[in-house]
């Protein structure tokens, strides 16, 4: 438990501005809402601009492997901004989770080319696991035959629709290996999702040829690490979601009048917003701590991830729910963007493990065992 | 009325229904003619006066009449299809209408020939209903109405509406309103679906552009609109407070069923929360049971508003928890297609729908914030909020 | 789950008035507070008046056994009033819990005389178990030798200080029996208690002669029944405590001014009081339901007891905590009676099983099993 | 000041302390003389100006000085025994005092010769401090004070007090206050213990009856009392926001320890709640760490008020839960005897004490309700509460 730096550097502030400007220019609530009606035209150009023009896809990849050599801290700043705009891009699934899997592959091996492609923003990958899988959860592997053909399926996979390559955990006698499969060779069935800004899909392989990128059991460690890093950094996205909800609600309530008074001037509303502010600021500190601990490989990283996941997941949902409620009727309409944040917040709460699951994990990490079962 | 009297009255009424059924064979008679005849016989709503579909009897006897007709297999007036008409428009028309208005509107309302909707809320007048800015200007024998209404359920199915509009902006806001009965097929009435966060459109926006309403369809005096509207809304509150299910009703029932039937969904650390919600739901059932007993004993309790708060909270927490328990399945929704639902089933459809729809429970029919004000002020006797709009002409209020 | 009558009868209203008048005349906050400084002089006269003058000690005892032949409903009304005044009398421990144990004894046996004494208000009994023991909990028995001499101890026993006879659960090969021991023959060590208005004591017997009142295993059933009835009816006391806290706080806040306005007019305060009102009214319904179900031997009694205990325990604590907070500084003083209610509420929360324990029990009753332990 | 400058300054200061210690042998010197010499050398509070115990250096350097004196085994001024003097009175005297007042009061304050207390709150003026009704009336060169103060910690140990009193009831309430330095041994000062719900008396009531204070002990101008008092209270807020422990600090640490060491206390259904509190406590630690980093970087954040809210809530919930886990032991208290505690240890003593004492966390030093107002208005920019007392003479306000 070292004294991690929780402030933002100037470089991070600049990064934030460029992401914010780009997303503001290329994505707006109405086009994001159109995703729910099946119009996904906003996704590709936005992702190309973020991955390619801004070069953010390779943030986590070391320079010698073609990336920007940044750390989890910078990635967290990007995720804050993407959360604040519910941006429908596969940054989290490809540039965080899938990339972390691949970074475990030995340099000079089969993964190099793919990593370089990811770093350049030319390729997009997804890890074929349910989005709800959290750190420490059992990872069901696909089956592989002697010819390297993969069979199996996974439900509610995030990022698969945007990916051109799928990273498939494969169960072998030696443990879990990771194979790659061209997305075009897989059945990727879009699912009507709670959060259409991160639409999930069901992925099925039926004897599809795959290439082993990481052997067993190292592949299992790589996947576990990716879930750990993913869980840590998703909290920054949740903080971004929560912040948007809080600031948008405050702005609305400073303007909205009922009974001749600004609604934000009613004390019960003020006190709720004060409590929400305290929660959101705390979520920011927790997310920042988890990112810093992850970046520095701190011994405290696992604990801080479980803490931040438990806290930020619920704060994002709370902030989105309060946004809907305190906007009154307008917050219940399709036209107002609040619902986009509510759906993202609720899906994020389930993603990478529920808060209760993270607390159960925390209990082991900090030696607070569950009571012995009765009887 | 003593218990003995009540029993006699009930028996007389039972005989009267039996006589009616003997004289009117619903298996051969036109459905609408049958319903009209039932209305004319005073068996529509027995607590209404004679001549207006009733017999001036206690409201409590209505259940017996309905049950008797249902047992005979007679057609009903599809009350679910005209909730606002029956629950809100009818008692208001009865209380404030002229004899002519009652004659004209009550029978087709009850039979379902005319479905009603409610044009009250506006984008700028939600909780603060008295702030409506829809204007009605007198032109000869008509009122010409312009404005926008919102959150209107059934507007796309309705033939009639109860409408609150501002007839005088020069006086303080509560004093400048009037109440109208508006034909929904009148020129200038434009009904547009209002899509909700569930994807579907239960409600509508209604744009009113130079809509003409004859002065004969003004309900109550000019400027008396607030008083009439308040009566309407009190009827709404009675309707909302009334319903209450049995054990494991509502969203907690859905959650408990899911927990029992799917051991794999049982989340570590979520057992106690489930039980808390179960307890809260059961206590709400007990509270509702006591409320109904008090009402029946002639001791109306103020718990109705409090119960709506409780139901909304439980529904929201339980449906939110259900999604967490579902895990990977909680990430999957049913359908986002824009549709017009036939009816609203809070506990039906998929878990994502339930979660999102429940968010409306603390907004529609009085927000939880307004209900807390109501409890604090009317039940606990605490001071009302400082008002800054008292005595100021509506046109001069900041907006 | 029948449609139990949850209203108060005229007889019950009269009963309430007489209890309220008597307690108001004989007990006031300052004398109750004096209990915390060791002055217990208020207890005996008040108890004699309630038990003897009003004749309430025998409410639960059938007329043919010398009592009033009333039911759990009337007892609940008395408990509401005693809770509302934090009255320091052993009504709950003697006239509810100990009496329910004795009612299980066969008529014509050794318990008759004691029951008659209790009914007449001439004797006072206590069941020698920790006050925290809830329905379904294991009941540790005292040991008995061949001469009927009892040995053992129990901590945090309520009502022992006021009792002249102790009912002792005794472990035998056949199960639990219940013996009586004159309190004067036992070591009854007063404990500095969280709630000095129901001060607990440690009871030790060292070869003390006892008389068997109920043999084994019927004695075990009698104790279990007493815990069940006690848990059901304690919720009415909790409702009384909560009601006092709510009404006293509202009255104070209608009067207290800060910043030129009545504090009860600030919206955040109003909303908290509205929520508290909803909770207290609900607690009243739950407690009433549990009393009615107990009175009628309803099949639903166990469920309704667990429900009411879970709900009312927390509402009483919440109401007392809000009373302290919303009175501001004055609520933190010894001089103001709020602390008497806070201490009673907190002790009642633990008494007869914590809310969490009752929910665990409820889970079995309504088939909502705990998740299987992980790993 | 650049980092290099700062390092140089720090080294110079270290040398200065070393020189002082070389010249003053605390093992032989009288303790008080040693402290006075340290004050005169500007090493008392280095951020104070020269001549008043300081050197005009950054406050951040104080820690280094204190550590150096402590390492040498030198006596300190027992800062814990004079918290109000050092934390609140001293900076206020420095900011508003005349040169003479500073000379007279600061040195004995710092050395601990004079312990200070604060006579602000009154039974009728808690959150609304500007409503104080203690009157100070000018009589010749003195002010004669009458009134009652409450919640005064250390009053029974203090020689001096900072006092707010009303000098003009004819003007609006904020404008009629003045600020005084009051001798606690003056005739008419009556200190009585104020017993709390824990049984003990940390605080006092102070009755002031015809207490004479020379006008030379008025701090700031007549009528400027509100401004001076506000400065004092801002110093209090800095003091409260400053402290924060490590992981498992505070009540959660007590609870976690109990859980680990006593498996038999682990309550079914309470595991998740324990973990939630643990998480909340840990997040508060992270938030505090970030706040300190921001302050050090010259970016004062507004999180201080929010953190006090959080700490109070966690302490109350954790201590309440501890009693539940204790079961039969939770029914047993430590001691109700009326005592005057030497110091307050929130996490010490017994579980019942912890539970009861924690109730004060959301009242003392600004109630949680007032803090929420402060956050909403000053941080979020929401409108302030409607005021009804603006511009009205204090004597005409309803009370």
Short mmCIF file of C-alpha atoms in Angstrom, two decimals, chain B residues 16-319:
data_model
loop_
_atom_site.label_atom_id
_atom_site.label_comp_id
_atom_site.label_asym_id
_atom_site.label_seq_id
_atom_site.Cartn_x
_atom_site.Cartn_y
_atom_site.Cartn_z
CA UNK B 16 -82.74 -5.99 -9.00
CA UNK B 17 -79.76 -7.32 -10.98
CA UNK B 18 -81.40 -10.69 -11.25
CA UNK B 19 -84.54 -9.05 -12.60
CA UNK B 20 -82.48 -7.05 -15.09
CA UNK B 21 -80.69 -10.16 -16.28
CA UNK B 22 -83.98 -11.94 -16.64
CA UNK B 23 -85.33 -9.14 -18.80
CA UNK B 24 -82.17 -8.63 -20.90
CA UNK B 25 -80.69 -11.67 -22.57
CA UNK B 26 -77.09 -10.76 -23.26
CA UNK B 27 -76.62 -13.82 -25.43
CA UNK B 28 -79.00 -12.42 -28.02
CA UNK B 29 -78.85 -8.70 -27.37
CA UNK B 30 -76.38 -6.31 -29.00
CA UNK B 31 -73.51 -5.76 -26.56
CA UNK B 32 -73.77 -1.96 -26.64
CA UNK B 33 -77.54 -2.04 -26.24
CA UNK B 34 -77.12 -4.33 -23.27
CA UNK B 35 -74.62 -1.98 -21.65
CA UNK B 36 -76.84 1.04 -22.30
CA UNK B 37 -79.74 -0.74 -20.74
CA UNK B 38 -77.66 -1.63 -17.71
CA UNK B 39 -76.67 2.01 -17.40
CA UNK B 40 -80.26 3.15 -17.68
CA UNK B 41 -81.27 0.66 -15.03
CA UNK B 42 -78.88 2.32 -12.56
CA UNK B 43 -76.62 -0.72 -12.43
CA UNK B 44 -73.53 0.89 -14.04
CA UNK B 45 -72.06 2.53 -10.93
CA UNK B 46 -74.57 2.14 -8.17
CA UNK B 47 -73.13 4.97 -6.12
CA UNK B 48 -73.99 7.47 -8.88
CA UNK B 49 -77.39 9.16 -8.71
CA UNK B 50 -80.45 7.74 -10.37
CA UNK B 51 -80.68 8.91 -13.97
CA UNK B 52 -76.92 8.87 -14.34
CA UNK B 53 -76.28 5.16 -14.27
CA UNK B 54 -76.66 4.68 -10.55
CA UNK B 55 -79.03 4.24 -7.65
CA UNK B 56 -77.42 6.44 -5.02
CA UNK B 57 -76.20 3.41 -3.09
CA UNK B 58 -72.88 2.92 -1.24
CA UNK B 59 -69.90 2.44 -3.51
CA UNK B 60 -68.98 -0.72 -1.64
CA UNK B 61 -71.94 -2.48 -3.27
CA UNK B 62 -70.52 -2.11 -6.77
CA UNK B 63 -68.33 -5.16 -6.42
CA UNK B 64 -71.36 -7.34 -5.76
CA UNK B 65 -73.12 -6.04 -8.85
CA UNK B 66 -70.12 -6.52 -11.10
CA UNK B 67 -69.60 -10.02 -9.77
CA UNK B 68 -73.22 -10.90 -10.40
CA UNK B 69 -73.07 -9.72 -14.00
CA UNK B 70 -69.77 -11.51 -14.51
CA UNK B 71 -71.17 -14.72 -13.04
CA UNK B 72 -74.00 -14.54 -15.53
CA UNK B 73 -71.50 -14.26 -18.38
CA UNK B 74 -72.73 -10.80 -19.34
CA UNK B 75 -70.41 -8.51 -21.31
CA UNK B 76 -68.72 -5.79 -19.35
CA UNK B 77 -67.75 -2.27 -20.34
CA UNK B 78 -64.04 -3.18 -20.61
CA UNK B 79 -63.11 -0.92 -17.70
CA UNK B 80 -59.40 -1.48 -18.28
CA UNK B 81 -59.74 0.19 -21.67
CA UNK B 82 -61.10 3.43 -20.24
CA UNK B 83 -59.43 3.88 -16.88
CA UNK B 84 -59.12 7.62 -17.05
CA UNK B 85 -62.69 8.02 -18.20
CA UNK B 86 -64.15 5.84 -15.47
CA UNK B 87 -61.74 6.69 -12.67
CA UNK B 88 -61.18 10.38 -13.21
CA UNK B 89 -63.40 12.04 -15.81
CA UNK B 90 -66.69 10.50 -14.66
CA UNK B 91 -66.59 11.52 -10.98
CA UNK B 92 -65.43 15.00 -12.00
CA UNK B 93 -68.23 15.42 -14.52
CA UNK B 94 -70.69 14.18 -11.92
CA UNK B 95 -69.40 16.67 -9.36
CA UNK B 96 -69.02 19.75 -11.54
CA UNK B 97 -71.06 19.13 -14.72
CA UNK B 98 -74.34 20.70 -15.67
CA UNK B 99 -77.32 18.39 -15.99
CA UNK B 100 -76.93 18.57 -19.75
CA UNK B 101 -73.24 17.67 -19.59
CA UNK B 102 -73.92 14.71 -17.37
CA UNK B 103 -76.65 13.47 -19.69
CA UNK B 104 -74.47 13.88 -22.73
CA UNK B 105 -71.18 12.46 -21.53
CA UNK B 106 -71.66 9.93 -18.74
CA UNK B 107 -73.49 7.16 -20.60
CA UNK B 108 -71.14 6.84 -23.61
CA UNK B 109 -68.25 7.12 -21.19
CA UNK B 110 -69.44 4.23 -19.09
CA UNK B 111 -70.36 2.00 -22.01
CA UNK B 112 -66.94 2.59 -23.53
CA UNK B 113 -68.30 4.22 -26.70
CA UNK B 114 -66.14 7.16 -25.83
CA UNK B 115 -62.68 6.55 -24.39
CA UNK B 116 -61.22 9.47 -22.44
CA UNK B 117 -57.74 10.80 -21.87
CA UNK B 118 -56.30 13.53 -19.70
CA UNK B 119 -54.64 16.66 -21.07
CA UNK B 120 -53.08 18.06 -17.92
CA UNK B 121 -49.26 17.85 -17.79
CA UNK B 122 -47.08 20.03 -19.96
CA UNK B 123 -43.34 20.14 -20.51
CA UNK B 124 -43.18 23.16 -18.20
CA UNK B 125 -45.87 22.00 -15.79
CA UNK B 126 -45.21 18.60 -14.30
CA UNK B 127 -45.37 18.52 -10.54
CA UNK B 128 -46.45 22.15 -10.67
CA UNK B 129 -49.65 21.53 -12.60
CA UNK B 130 -51.00 25.01 -11.92
CA UNK B 131 -48.24 26.38 -14.14
CA UNK B 132 -49.86 25.13 -17.36
CA UNK B 133 -49.34 27.55 -20.20
CA UNK B 134 -51.76 26.09 -22.75
CA UNK B 135 -53.98 29.04 -23.56
CA UNK B 136 -57.73 29.07 -24.17
CA UNK B 137 -59.09 32.30 -25.61
CA UNK B 138 -62.78 33.06 -25.90
CA UNK B 139 -64.07 33.62 -29.45
CA UNK B 140 -67.83 33.91 -29.63
CA UNK B 141 -69.39 30.71 -28.33
CA UNK B 142 -66.10 28.83 -28.52
CA UNK B 143 -62.77 28.67 -26.78
CA UNK B 144 -59.73 28.51 -29.03
CA UNK B 145 -56.96 26.45 -27.50
CA UNK B 146 -53.23 26.47 -28.25
CA UNK B 147 -50.48 24.64 -26.42
CA UNK B 148 -48.68 21.39 -25.84
CA UNK B 149 -49.58 18.57 -23.46
CA UNK B 150 -47.44 15.62 -22.56
CA UNK B 151 -47.53 12.21 -20.81
CA UNK B 152 -51.01 11.57 -22.15
CA UNK B 153 -51.82 7.90 -22.00
CA UNK B 154 -54.49 6.60 -24.39
CA UNK B 155 -54.57 9.86 -26.37
CA UNK B 156 -54.20 7.83 -29.55
CA UNK B 157 -57.25 5.76 -28.67
CA UNK B 158 -59.40 8.41 -27.04
CA UNK B 159 -62.38 10.26 -28.42
CA UNK B 160 -62.59 12.73 -25.53
CA UNK B 161 -60.25 14.46 -23.14
CA UNK B 162 -60.38 16.37 -19.91
CA UNK B 163 -58.27 19.47 -20.42
CA UNK B 164 -56.88 22.19 -18.19
CA UNK B 165 -55.98 25.44 -19.94
CA UNK B 166 -55.19 29.00 -18.98
CA UNK B 167 -58.03 31.39 -19.67
CA UNK B 168 -56.59 34.40 -17.82
CA UNK B 169 -52.85 35.09 -17.58
CA UNK B 170 -53.40 38.37 -15.74
CA UNK B 171 -54.20 36.75 -12.40
CA UNK B 172 -52.13 34.48 -10.13
CA UNK B 173 -51.54 31.08 -11.63
CA UNK B 174 -54.11 29.04 -9.73
CA UNK B 175 -56.85 31.57 -10.48
CA UNK B 176 -56.48 31.75 -14.25
CA UNK B 177 -57.30 28.18 -15.22
CA UNK B 178 -60.44 26.62 -16.65
CA UNK B 179 -61.40 23.02 -17.25
CA UNK B 180 -62.75 21.70 -20.55
CA UNK B 181 -64.09 18.58 -22.16
CA UNK B 182 -62.27 18.39 -25.47
CA UNK B 183 -63.11 16.28 -28.52
CA UNK B 184 -59.96 14.50 -29.63
CA UNK B 185 -61.15 14.40 -33.22
CA UNK B 186 -61.43 18.19 -33.38
CA UNK B 187 -59.26 19.88 -36.02
CA UNK B 188 -55.91 21.00 -34.61
CA UNK B 189 -55.48 18.11 -32.17
CA UNK B 190 -52.23 16.37 -33.11
CA UNK B 191 -51.31 13.24 -31.16
CA UNK B 192 -47.72 12.04 -31.39
CA UNK B 193 -46.28 9.01 -29.65
CA UNK B 194 -43.83 9.79 -26.85
CA UNK B 195 -41.16 7.14 -26.81
CA UNK B 196 -39.83 6.08 -23.43
CA UNK B 197 -36.58 4.61 -22.23
CA UNK B 198 -38.06 1.14 -22.69
CA UNK B 199 -38.19 1.82 -26.43
CA UNK B 200 -41.95 1.76 -26.62
CA UNK B 201 -44.50 4.55 -26.46
CA UNK B 202 -47.14 4.14 -23.79
CA UNK B 203 -47.76 7.86 -23.72
CA UNK B 204 -48.25 10.70 -26.15
CA UNK B 205 -47.51 14.30 -26.69
CA UNK B 206 -50.58 16.22 -27.78
CA UNK B 207 -50.17 19.45 -29.72
CA UNK B 208 -53.17 21.72 -29.73
CA UNK B 209 -53.31 24.29 -32.53
CA UNK B 210 -56.36 26.54 -32.75
CA UNK B 211 -58.57 23.80 -31.38
CA UNK B 212 -62.17 24.97 -30.95
CA UNK B 213 -64.11 23.85 -27.90
CA UNK B 214 -67.70 25.06 -27.46
CA UNK B 215 -68.31 26.88 -24.21
CA UNK B 216 -70.93 24.25 -23.42
CA UNK B 217 -67.99 21.89 -22.87
CA UNK B 218 -66.44 24.00 -20.16
CA UNK B 219 -66.71 22.08 -16.86
CA UNK B 220 -67.15 24.37 -13.89
CA UNK B 221 -66.87 28.12 -13.95
CA UNK B 222 -64.32 30.08 -15.85
CA UNK B 223 -61.28 30.41 -13.55
CA UNK B 224 -62.37 27.44 -11.47
CA UNK B 225 -60.11 25.02 -13.34
CA UNK B 226 -57.69 24.44 -10.48
CA UNK B 227 -60.46 23.37 -8.15
CA UNK B 228 -61.94 21.00 -10.71
CA UNK B 229 -58.53 19.57 -11.61
CA UNK B 230 -57.74 18.97 -7.95
CA UNK B 231 -60.92 16.94 -7.62
CA UNK B 232 -59.86 14.88 -10.63
CA UNK B 233 -56.42 14.23 -9.16
CA UNK B 234 -57.84 13.19 -5.81
CA UNK B 235 -59.77 10.54 -7.67
CA UNK B 236 -56.49 9.43 -9.25
CA UNK B 237 -54.87 9.07 -5.85
CA UNK B 238 -57.72 6.90 -4.59
CA UNK B 239 -57.26 4.69 -7.64
CA UNK B 240 -53.50 4.30 -7.09
CA UNK B 241 -53.68 3.68 -3.35
CA UNK B 242 -56.35 1.05 -3.79
CA UNK B 243 -54.51 -1.78 -5.45
CA UNK B 244 -52.36 -4.20 -3.50
CA UNK B 245 -51.52 -7.79 -4.20
CA UNK B 246 -50.87 -10.78 -2.03
CA UNK B 247 -47.64 -12.14 -0.68
CA UNK B 248 -44.82 -12.05 -3.21
CA UNK B 249 -46.79 -9.77 -5.47
CA UNK B 250 -45.00 -7.47 -7.84
CA UNK B 251 -41.33 -7.38 -8.64
CA UNK B 252 -40.31 -9.21 -5.45
CA UNK B 253 -42.35 -12.17 -6.59
CA UNK B 254 -40.48 -12.24 -9.87
CA UNK B 255 -37.19 -12.04 -8.01
CA UNK B 256 -38.10 -14.75 -5.50
CA UNK B 257 -39.21 -17.08 -8.28
CA UNK B 258 -35.97 -16.53 -10.13
CA UNK B 259 -34.00 -17.22 -6.93
CA UNK B 260 -35.86 -20.44 -6.23
CA UNK B 261 -35.83 -21.81 -9.71
CA UNK B 262 -32.25 -20.92 -10.56
CA UNK B 263 -29.83 -21.85 -7.80
CA UNK B 264 -26.99 -20.88 -10.15
CA UNK B 265 -28.14 -17.27 -10.06
CA UNK B 266 -27.98 -17.01 -6.27
CA UNK B 267 -25.36 -14.37 -5.74
CA UNK B 268 -22.96 -14.51 -2.85
CA UNK B 269 -23.66 -11.57 -0.61
CA UNK B 270 -27.07 -10.90 -2.11
CA UNK B 271 -29.13 -13.23 0.05
CA UNK B 272 -29.71 -10.75 2.83
CA UNK B 273 -30.69 -8.03 0.35
CA UNK B 274 -33.20 -10.37 -1.24
CA UNK B 275 -34.68 -11.12 2.16
CA UNK B 276 -34.82 -7.44 3.05
CA UNK B 277 -36.79 -6.75 -0.10
CA UNK B 278 -39.04 -9.71 0.64
CA UNK B 279 -39.67 -8.36 4.12
CA UNK B 280 -40.33 -4.84 2.83
CA UNK B 281 -42.78 -6.22 0.30
CA UNK B 282 -44.56 -8.30 2.89
CA UNK B 283 -44.76 -5.37 5.29
CA UNK B 284 -46.22 -3.29 2.47
CA UNK B 285 -48.82 -6.00 1.99
CA UNK B 286 -49.68 -5.88 5.70
CA UNK B 287 -49.83 -2.09 5.61
CA UNK B 288 -52.13 -2.22 2.61
CA UNK B 289 -54.35 -4.76 4.33
CA UNK B 290 -54.64 -2.49 7.36
CA UNK B 291 -55.36 0.50 5.13
CA UNK B 292 -58.22 -1.33 3.45
CA UNK B 293 -59.60 -2.41 6.83
CA UNK B 294 -59.47 1.18 8.03
CA UNK B 295 -61.22 2.42 4.91
CA UNK B 296 -63.88 -0.23 5.32
CA UNK B 297 -64.34 0.82 8.94
CA UNK B 298 -64.72 4.44 7.87
CA UNK B 299 -61.30 5.49 9.19
CA UNK B 300 -59.49 6.65 6.09
CA UNK B 301 -55.79 6.53 6.86
CA UNK B 302 -53.17 8.72 5.27
CA UNK B 303 -50.94 5.75 4.40
CA UNK B 304 -51.84 5.76 0.70
CA UNK B 305 -49.19 8.26 -0.33
CA UNK B 306 -46.61 6.51 1.81
CA UNK B 307 -47.44 3.19 0.18
CA UNK B 308 -46.88 4.53 -3.30
CA UNK B 309 -43.40 5.64 -2.16
CA UNK B 310 -42.72 2.18 -0.82
CA UNK B 311 -43.97 0.32 -3.85
CA UNK B 312 -41.83 2.42 -6.17
CA UNK B 313 -38.71 1.86 -4.11
CA UNK B 314 -39.22 -1.87 -3.82
CA UNK B 315 -39.97 -2.29 -7.52
CA UNK B 316 -36.87 -0.35 -8.46
CA UNK B 317 -34.55 -2.15 -6.09
CA UNK B 318 -35.89 -5.61 -6.86
CA UNK B 319 -35.77 -5.16 -10.62
#
